[in-house]
Coordinates of C-alpha atoms in Angstrom, one line a residue:
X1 CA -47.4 17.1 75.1
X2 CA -50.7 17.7 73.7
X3 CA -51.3 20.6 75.8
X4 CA -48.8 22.8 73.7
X5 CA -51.8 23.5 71.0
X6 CA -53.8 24.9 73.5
X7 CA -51.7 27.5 74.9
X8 CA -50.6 28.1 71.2
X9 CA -54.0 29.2 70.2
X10 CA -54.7 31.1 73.2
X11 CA -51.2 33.1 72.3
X12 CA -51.7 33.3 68.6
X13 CA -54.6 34.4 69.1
X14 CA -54.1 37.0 71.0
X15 CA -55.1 36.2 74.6
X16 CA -53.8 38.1 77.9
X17 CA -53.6 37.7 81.4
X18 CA -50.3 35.6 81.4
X19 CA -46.4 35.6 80.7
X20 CA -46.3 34.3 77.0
X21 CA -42.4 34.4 77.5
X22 CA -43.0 31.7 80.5
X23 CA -45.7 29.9 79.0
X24 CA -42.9 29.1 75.3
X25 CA -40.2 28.1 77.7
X26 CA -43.0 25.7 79.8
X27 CA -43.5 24.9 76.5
X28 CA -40.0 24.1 75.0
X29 CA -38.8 22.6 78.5
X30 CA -41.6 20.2 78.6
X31 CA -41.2 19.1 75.1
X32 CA -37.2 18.6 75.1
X33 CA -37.1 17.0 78.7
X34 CA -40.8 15.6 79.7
X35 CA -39.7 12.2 78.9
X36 CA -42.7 11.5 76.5
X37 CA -43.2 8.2 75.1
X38 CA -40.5 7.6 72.2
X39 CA -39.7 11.1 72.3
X40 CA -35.6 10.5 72.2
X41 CA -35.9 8.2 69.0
X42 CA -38.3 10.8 67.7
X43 CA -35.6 13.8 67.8
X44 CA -32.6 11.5 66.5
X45 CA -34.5 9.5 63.8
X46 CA -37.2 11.5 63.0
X47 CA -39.9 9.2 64.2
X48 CA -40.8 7.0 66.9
X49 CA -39.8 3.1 66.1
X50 CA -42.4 0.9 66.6
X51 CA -40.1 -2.2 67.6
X52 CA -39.9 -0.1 70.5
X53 CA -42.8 2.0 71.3
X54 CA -46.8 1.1 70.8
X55 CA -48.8 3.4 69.2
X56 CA -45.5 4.9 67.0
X57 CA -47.8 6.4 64.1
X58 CA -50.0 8.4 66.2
X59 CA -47.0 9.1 69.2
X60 CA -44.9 10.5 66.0
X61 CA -47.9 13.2 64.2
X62 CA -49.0 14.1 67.2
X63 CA -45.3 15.4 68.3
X64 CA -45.1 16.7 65.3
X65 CA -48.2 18.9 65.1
X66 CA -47.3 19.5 69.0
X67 CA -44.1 21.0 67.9
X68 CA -45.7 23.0 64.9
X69 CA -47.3 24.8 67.4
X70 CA -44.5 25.4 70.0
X71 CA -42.4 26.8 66.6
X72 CA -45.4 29.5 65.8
X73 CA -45.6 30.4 69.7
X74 CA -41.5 30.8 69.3
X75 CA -42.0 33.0 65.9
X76 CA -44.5 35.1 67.0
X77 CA -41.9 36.0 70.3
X78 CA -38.9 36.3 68.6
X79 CA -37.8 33.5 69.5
X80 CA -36.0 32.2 66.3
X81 CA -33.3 29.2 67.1
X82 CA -36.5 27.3 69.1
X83 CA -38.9 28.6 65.7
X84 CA -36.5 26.5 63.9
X85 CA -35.9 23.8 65.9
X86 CA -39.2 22.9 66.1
X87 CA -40.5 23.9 63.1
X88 CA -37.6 21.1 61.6
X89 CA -39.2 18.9 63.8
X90 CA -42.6 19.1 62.6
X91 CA -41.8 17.7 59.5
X92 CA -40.8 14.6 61.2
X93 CA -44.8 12.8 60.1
X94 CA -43.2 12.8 57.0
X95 CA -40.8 9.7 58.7
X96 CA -43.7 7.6 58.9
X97 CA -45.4 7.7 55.4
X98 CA -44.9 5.1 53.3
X99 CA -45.0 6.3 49.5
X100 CA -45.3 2.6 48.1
X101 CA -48.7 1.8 50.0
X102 CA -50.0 5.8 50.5
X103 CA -50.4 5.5 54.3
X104 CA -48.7 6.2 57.6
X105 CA -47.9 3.2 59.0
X106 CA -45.0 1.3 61.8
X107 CA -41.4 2.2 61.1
X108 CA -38.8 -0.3 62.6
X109 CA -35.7 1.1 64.0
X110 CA -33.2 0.0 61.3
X111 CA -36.1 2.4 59.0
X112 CA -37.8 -0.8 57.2
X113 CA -41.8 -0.9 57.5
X114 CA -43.6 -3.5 59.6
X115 CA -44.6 -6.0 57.8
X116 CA -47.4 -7.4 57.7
X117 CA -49.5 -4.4 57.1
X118 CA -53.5 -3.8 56.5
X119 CA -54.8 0.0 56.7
X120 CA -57.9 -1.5 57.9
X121 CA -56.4 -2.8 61.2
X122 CA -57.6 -1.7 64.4
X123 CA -55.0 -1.3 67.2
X124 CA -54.5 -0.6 70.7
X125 CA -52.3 0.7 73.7
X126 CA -50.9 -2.7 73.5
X127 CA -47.2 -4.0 72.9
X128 CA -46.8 -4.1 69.0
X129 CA -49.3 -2.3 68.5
X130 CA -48.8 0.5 66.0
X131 CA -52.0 2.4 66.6
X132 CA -54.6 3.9 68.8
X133 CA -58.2 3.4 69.3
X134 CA -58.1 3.7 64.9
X135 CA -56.1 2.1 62.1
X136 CA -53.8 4.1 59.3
X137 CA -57.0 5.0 57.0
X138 CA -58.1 7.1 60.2
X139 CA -54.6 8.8 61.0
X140 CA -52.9 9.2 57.8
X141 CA -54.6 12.5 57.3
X142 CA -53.4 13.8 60.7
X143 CA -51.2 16.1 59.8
X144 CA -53.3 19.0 60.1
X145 CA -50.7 21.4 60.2
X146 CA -49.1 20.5 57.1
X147 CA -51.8 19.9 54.6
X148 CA -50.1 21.3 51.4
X149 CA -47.2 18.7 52.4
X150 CA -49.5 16.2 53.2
X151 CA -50.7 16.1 49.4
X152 CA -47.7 16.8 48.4
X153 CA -47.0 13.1 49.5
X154 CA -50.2 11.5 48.1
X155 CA -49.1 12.7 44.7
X156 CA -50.7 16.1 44.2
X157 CA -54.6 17.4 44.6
X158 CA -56.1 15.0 42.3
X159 CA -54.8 11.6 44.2
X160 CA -55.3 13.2 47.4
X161 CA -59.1 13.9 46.5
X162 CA -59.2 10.4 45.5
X163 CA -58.0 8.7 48.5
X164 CA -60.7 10.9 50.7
X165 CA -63.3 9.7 48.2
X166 CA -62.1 6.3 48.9
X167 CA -61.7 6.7 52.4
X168 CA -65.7 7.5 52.7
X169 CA -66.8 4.8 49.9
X170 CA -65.4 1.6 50.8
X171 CA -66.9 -1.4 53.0
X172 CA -66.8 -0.6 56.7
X173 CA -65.0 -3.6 57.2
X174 CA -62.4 -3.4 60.1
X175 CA -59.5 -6.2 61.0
X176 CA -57.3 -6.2 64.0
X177 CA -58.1 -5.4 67.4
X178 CA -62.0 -4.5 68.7
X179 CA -61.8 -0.8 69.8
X180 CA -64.9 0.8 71.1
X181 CA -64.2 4.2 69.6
X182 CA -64.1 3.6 66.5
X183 CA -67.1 3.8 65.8
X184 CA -69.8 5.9 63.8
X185 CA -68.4 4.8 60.3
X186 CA -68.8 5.6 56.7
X187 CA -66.4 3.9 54.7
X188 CA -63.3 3.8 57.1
X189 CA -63.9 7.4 58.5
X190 CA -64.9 7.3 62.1
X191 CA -66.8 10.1 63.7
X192 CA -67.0 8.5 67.0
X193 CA -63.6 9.1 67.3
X194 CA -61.7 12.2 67.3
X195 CA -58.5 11.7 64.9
X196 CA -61.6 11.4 62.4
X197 CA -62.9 14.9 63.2
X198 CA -61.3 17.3 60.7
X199 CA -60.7 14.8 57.3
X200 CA -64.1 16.2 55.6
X201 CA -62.7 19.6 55.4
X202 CA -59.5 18.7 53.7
X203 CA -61.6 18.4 50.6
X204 CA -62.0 22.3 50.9
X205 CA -58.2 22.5 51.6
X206 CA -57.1 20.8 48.5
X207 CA -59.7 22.9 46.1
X208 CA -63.5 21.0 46.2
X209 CA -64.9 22.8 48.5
X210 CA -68.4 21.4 47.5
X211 CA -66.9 18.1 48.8
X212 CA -66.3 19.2 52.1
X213 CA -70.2 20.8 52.1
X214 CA -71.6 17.2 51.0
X215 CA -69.2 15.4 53.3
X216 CA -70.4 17.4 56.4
X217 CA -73.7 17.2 55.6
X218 CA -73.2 13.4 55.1
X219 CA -71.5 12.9 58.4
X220 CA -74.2 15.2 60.3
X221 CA -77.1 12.6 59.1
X222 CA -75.7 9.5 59.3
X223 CA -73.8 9.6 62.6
X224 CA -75.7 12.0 65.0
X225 CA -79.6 11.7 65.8
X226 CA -81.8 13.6 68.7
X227 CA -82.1 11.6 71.5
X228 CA -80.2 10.1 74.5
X229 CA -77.7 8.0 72.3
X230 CA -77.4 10.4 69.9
X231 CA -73.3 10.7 69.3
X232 CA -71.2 8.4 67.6
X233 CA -69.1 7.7 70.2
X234 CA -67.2 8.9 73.5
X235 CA -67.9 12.6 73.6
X236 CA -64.4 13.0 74.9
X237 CA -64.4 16.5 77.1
X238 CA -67.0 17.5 74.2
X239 CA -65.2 17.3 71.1
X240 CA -67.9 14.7 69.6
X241 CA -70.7 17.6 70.4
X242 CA -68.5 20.1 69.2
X243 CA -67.6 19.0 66.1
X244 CA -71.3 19.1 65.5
X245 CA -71.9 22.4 66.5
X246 CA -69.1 23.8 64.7
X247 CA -70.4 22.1 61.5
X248 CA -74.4 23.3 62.1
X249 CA -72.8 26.7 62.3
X250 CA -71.1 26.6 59.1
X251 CA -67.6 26.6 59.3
X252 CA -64.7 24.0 61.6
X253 CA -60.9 24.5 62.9
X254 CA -58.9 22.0 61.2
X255 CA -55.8 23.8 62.9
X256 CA -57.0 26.0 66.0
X257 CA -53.8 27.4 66.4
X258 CA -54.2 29.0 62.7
X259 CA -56.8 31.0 63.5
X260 CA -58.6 29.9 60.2
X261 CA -61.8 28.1 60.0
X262 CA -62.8 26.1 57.3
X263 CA -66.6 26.5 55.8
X264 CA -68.9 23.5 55.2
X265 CA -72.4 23.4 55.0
X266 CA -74.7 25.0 57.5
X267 CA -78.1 23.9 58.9
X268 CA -79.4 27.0 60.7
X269 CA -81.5 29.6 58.5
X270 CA -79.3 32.4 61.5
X271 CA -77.0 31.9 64.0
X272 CA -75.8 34.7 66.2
X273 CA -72.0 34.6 68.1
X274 CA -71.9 37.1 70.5
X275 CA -68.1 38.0 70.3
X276 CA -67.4 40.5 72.5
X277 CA -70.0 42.8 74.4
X278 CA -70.8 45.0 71.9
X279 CA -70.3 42.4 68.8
X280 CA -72.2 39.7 67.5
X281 CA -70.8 37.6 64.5
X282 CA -73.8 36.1 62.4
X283 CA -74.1 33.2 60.0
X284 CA -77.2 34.0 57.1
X285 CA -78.2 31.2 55.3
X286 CA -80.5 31.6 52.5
X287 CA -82.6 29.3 50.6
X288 CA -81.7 26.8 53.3
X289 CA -83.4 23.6 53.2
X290 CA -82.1 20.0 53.8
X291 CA -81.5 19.1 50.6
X292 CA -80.1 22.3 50.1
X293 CA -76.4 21.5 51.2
X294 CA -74.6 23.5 48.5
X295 CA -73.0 27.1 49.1
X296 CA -73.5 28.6 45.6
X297 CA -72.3 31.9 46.5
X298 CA -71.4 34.0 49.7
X299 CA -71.1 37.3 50.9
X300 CA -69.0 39.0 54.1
X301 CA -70.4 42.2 55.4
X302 CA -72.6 42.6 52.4
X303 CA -69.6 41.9 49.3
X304 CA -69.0 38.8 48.0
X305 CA -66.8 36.4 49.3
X306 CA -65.3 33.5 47.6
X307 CA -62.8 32.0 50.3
X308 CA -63.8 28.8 51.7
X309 CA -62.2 29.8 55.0
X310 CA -62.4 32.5 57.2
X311 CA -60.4 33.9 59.6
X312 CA -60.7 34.4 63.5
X313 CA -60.1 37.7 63.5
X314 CA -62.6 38.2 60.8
X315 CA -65.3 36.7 63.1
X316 CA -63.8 38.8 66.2
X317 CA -64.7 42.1 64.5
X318 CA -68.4 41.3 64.1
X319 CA -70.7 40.9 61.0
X320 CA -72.3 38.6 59.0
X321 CA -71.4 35.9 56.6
X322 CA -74.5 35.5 54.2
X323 CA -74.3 31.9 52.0
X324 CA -76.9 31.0 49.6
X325 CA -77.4 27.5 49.5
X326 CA -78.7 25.1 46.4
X327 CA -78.9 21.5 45.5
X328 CA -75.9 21.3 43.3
X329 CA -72.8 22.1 43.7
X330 CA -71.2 25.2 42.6
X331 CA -67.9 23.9 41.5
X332 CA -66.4 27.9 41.1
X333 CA -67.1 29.2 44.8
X334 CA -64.5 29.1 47.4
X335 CA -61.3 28.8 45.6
X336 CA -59.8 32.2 46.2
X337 CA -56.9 32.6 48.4
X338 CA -56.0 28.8 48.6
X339 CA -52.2 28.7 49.0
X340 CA -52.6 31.4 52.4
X341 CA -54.2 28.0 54.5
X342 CA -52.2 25.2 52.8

């Protein structure tokens, strides 16, 4: 019920012009009785089985970051038995996530694992098939709503940066079933696919923030290029082409609904963003050259800033974010504030 994280960001962030009461119980009514895939199995046993259901893994995070949003929507109305309901349920990717191997991966109904299992495995919308248009390396990090419980799982920051670092550096080498999409690779991260889009910025999440800025950069170079082939894969109602200008402008919504952006590394010496009629929000970068991918410091309506996030309404009020760029990393910027985005 993927549409649930749209209105969530339109309500959470302040939007007008409809009933918010209406649009929650759409909402709720749709998730509890809209007969989605799995969906039954998913509120008694906390996932969706795969002896039962193709594409479990990805049917069971994306409920639960579906019902993350529908339980902020119900918290910001006052709504508090549906907040909690839902907010229980979003938990749920935690069914699939196998501590022994470190991936998300098929749960059978009696709770064992499907065996066998290879991360690298490409899968389909086909019987049996645990996966969609990716493999586990691509979706284990989709829990985008839950990222302090996500590395919680992986064994704390230090094993969770380690895993990303692996995710990017190993062989491009995939197994399973041939799936268009998954495409635009470096390591087993796929750009041309969206499930892909927001695992550079975790690095910022779990305190490198200088990853995240090489990452981007990385991802920018290798996958994209200026001319009629240019994306990595299916542009997908624009995601592909917005991902990219998200990153050129500096900063990228891991989790819309949030109303936080994540900063990475941007290309553009300025960038205005008209905001409202009489507001423009800018991005200054200084010293900005290619190799140059580095924040080193930063500074928010002229006094320094040392969050590698900022928020919505920060950009909705007008200014200018200035970062000063260099070609190493400054391991000491951005780590203010962490625990408020986690």
């Amino acid at each position: 019920y993927s549409f649930a994280p749209v209105i969530a960001e339109a309500i959470l962030k302040g939007f007008k012009g409809f009933d918010r009461k209406k649009a929650l119980r759409y909402m709720v009514d749709n998730a509890i009785s809209g007969s989605f895939s799995g969906h039954d199995d998913y509120k008694e046993k906390g996932y969706v089985p795969a002896d039962k259901v193709n594409m479990s893994v990805p049917k069971t995070l994306e409920y639960a970051f579906c019902d993350w949003n529908i339980a902020m929507v119900a918290k910001e109305l006052g709504d508090s038995i549906n907040y909690h309901l839902f907010k229980k349920q979003s938990y749920n990717y935690k069914q699939v996530f196998d501590t022994s191997s470190g991936f998300m991966r098929g749960r059978l109904s009696d709770g064992s694992w499907r065996e066998p299992f290879d991360p690298r495995a490409v899968s389909h919308q086909f019987i049996d098939n645990d996966f969609m248009e990716s493999n586990s390396w691509q979706y284990t990090w989709h829990v985008m709503h839950d990222v302090k419980g996500l590395i919680s799982l992986m064994g704390g920051q230090q094993k969770f940066v380690e895993k990303l670092d692996t995710l990017f550096e190993q062989p491009s080498v995939l197994t399973g079933i041939y799936a268009a999409d998954v495409s635009g690779l470096i390591g087993q991260y796929a750009q041309g696919n969206q499930p892909s889009h927001h695992i550079a910025y975790l690095y910022a999440m779990a305190g490198k923030p200088w990853k995240t800025q090489a990452r981007v950069r990385e991802v920018m170079e290798k996958t994209y290029a200026n001319h009629p082939d240019g994306i990595p894969g299916n542009d997908d109602g624009g995601q592909t082409s917005s991902w990219l200008l998200f990153s050129q402008l500096g900063f990228y919504p891991v989790n819309p609904a949030s109303g936080i952006f994540i900063i990475g590394s941007p290309v553009f010496d300025q960038a205005d963003i008209m905001v409202k009629k009489d507001r423009v929000f800018s991005i200054v970068t200084k010293n900005n050259k290619p190799k140059n991918k580095y924040i080193q410091s930063a500074k928010l309506n002229g006094k320094d800033y040392n969050k590698t996030w900022i928020s919505y309404g920060d950009i909705m009020e007008g200014g200018v974010l200035e970062l000063t760029m260099g070609e190493n990393p400054n391991v000491n910027w951005g780590l203010e504030d962490l625990s408020s985005i986690l």
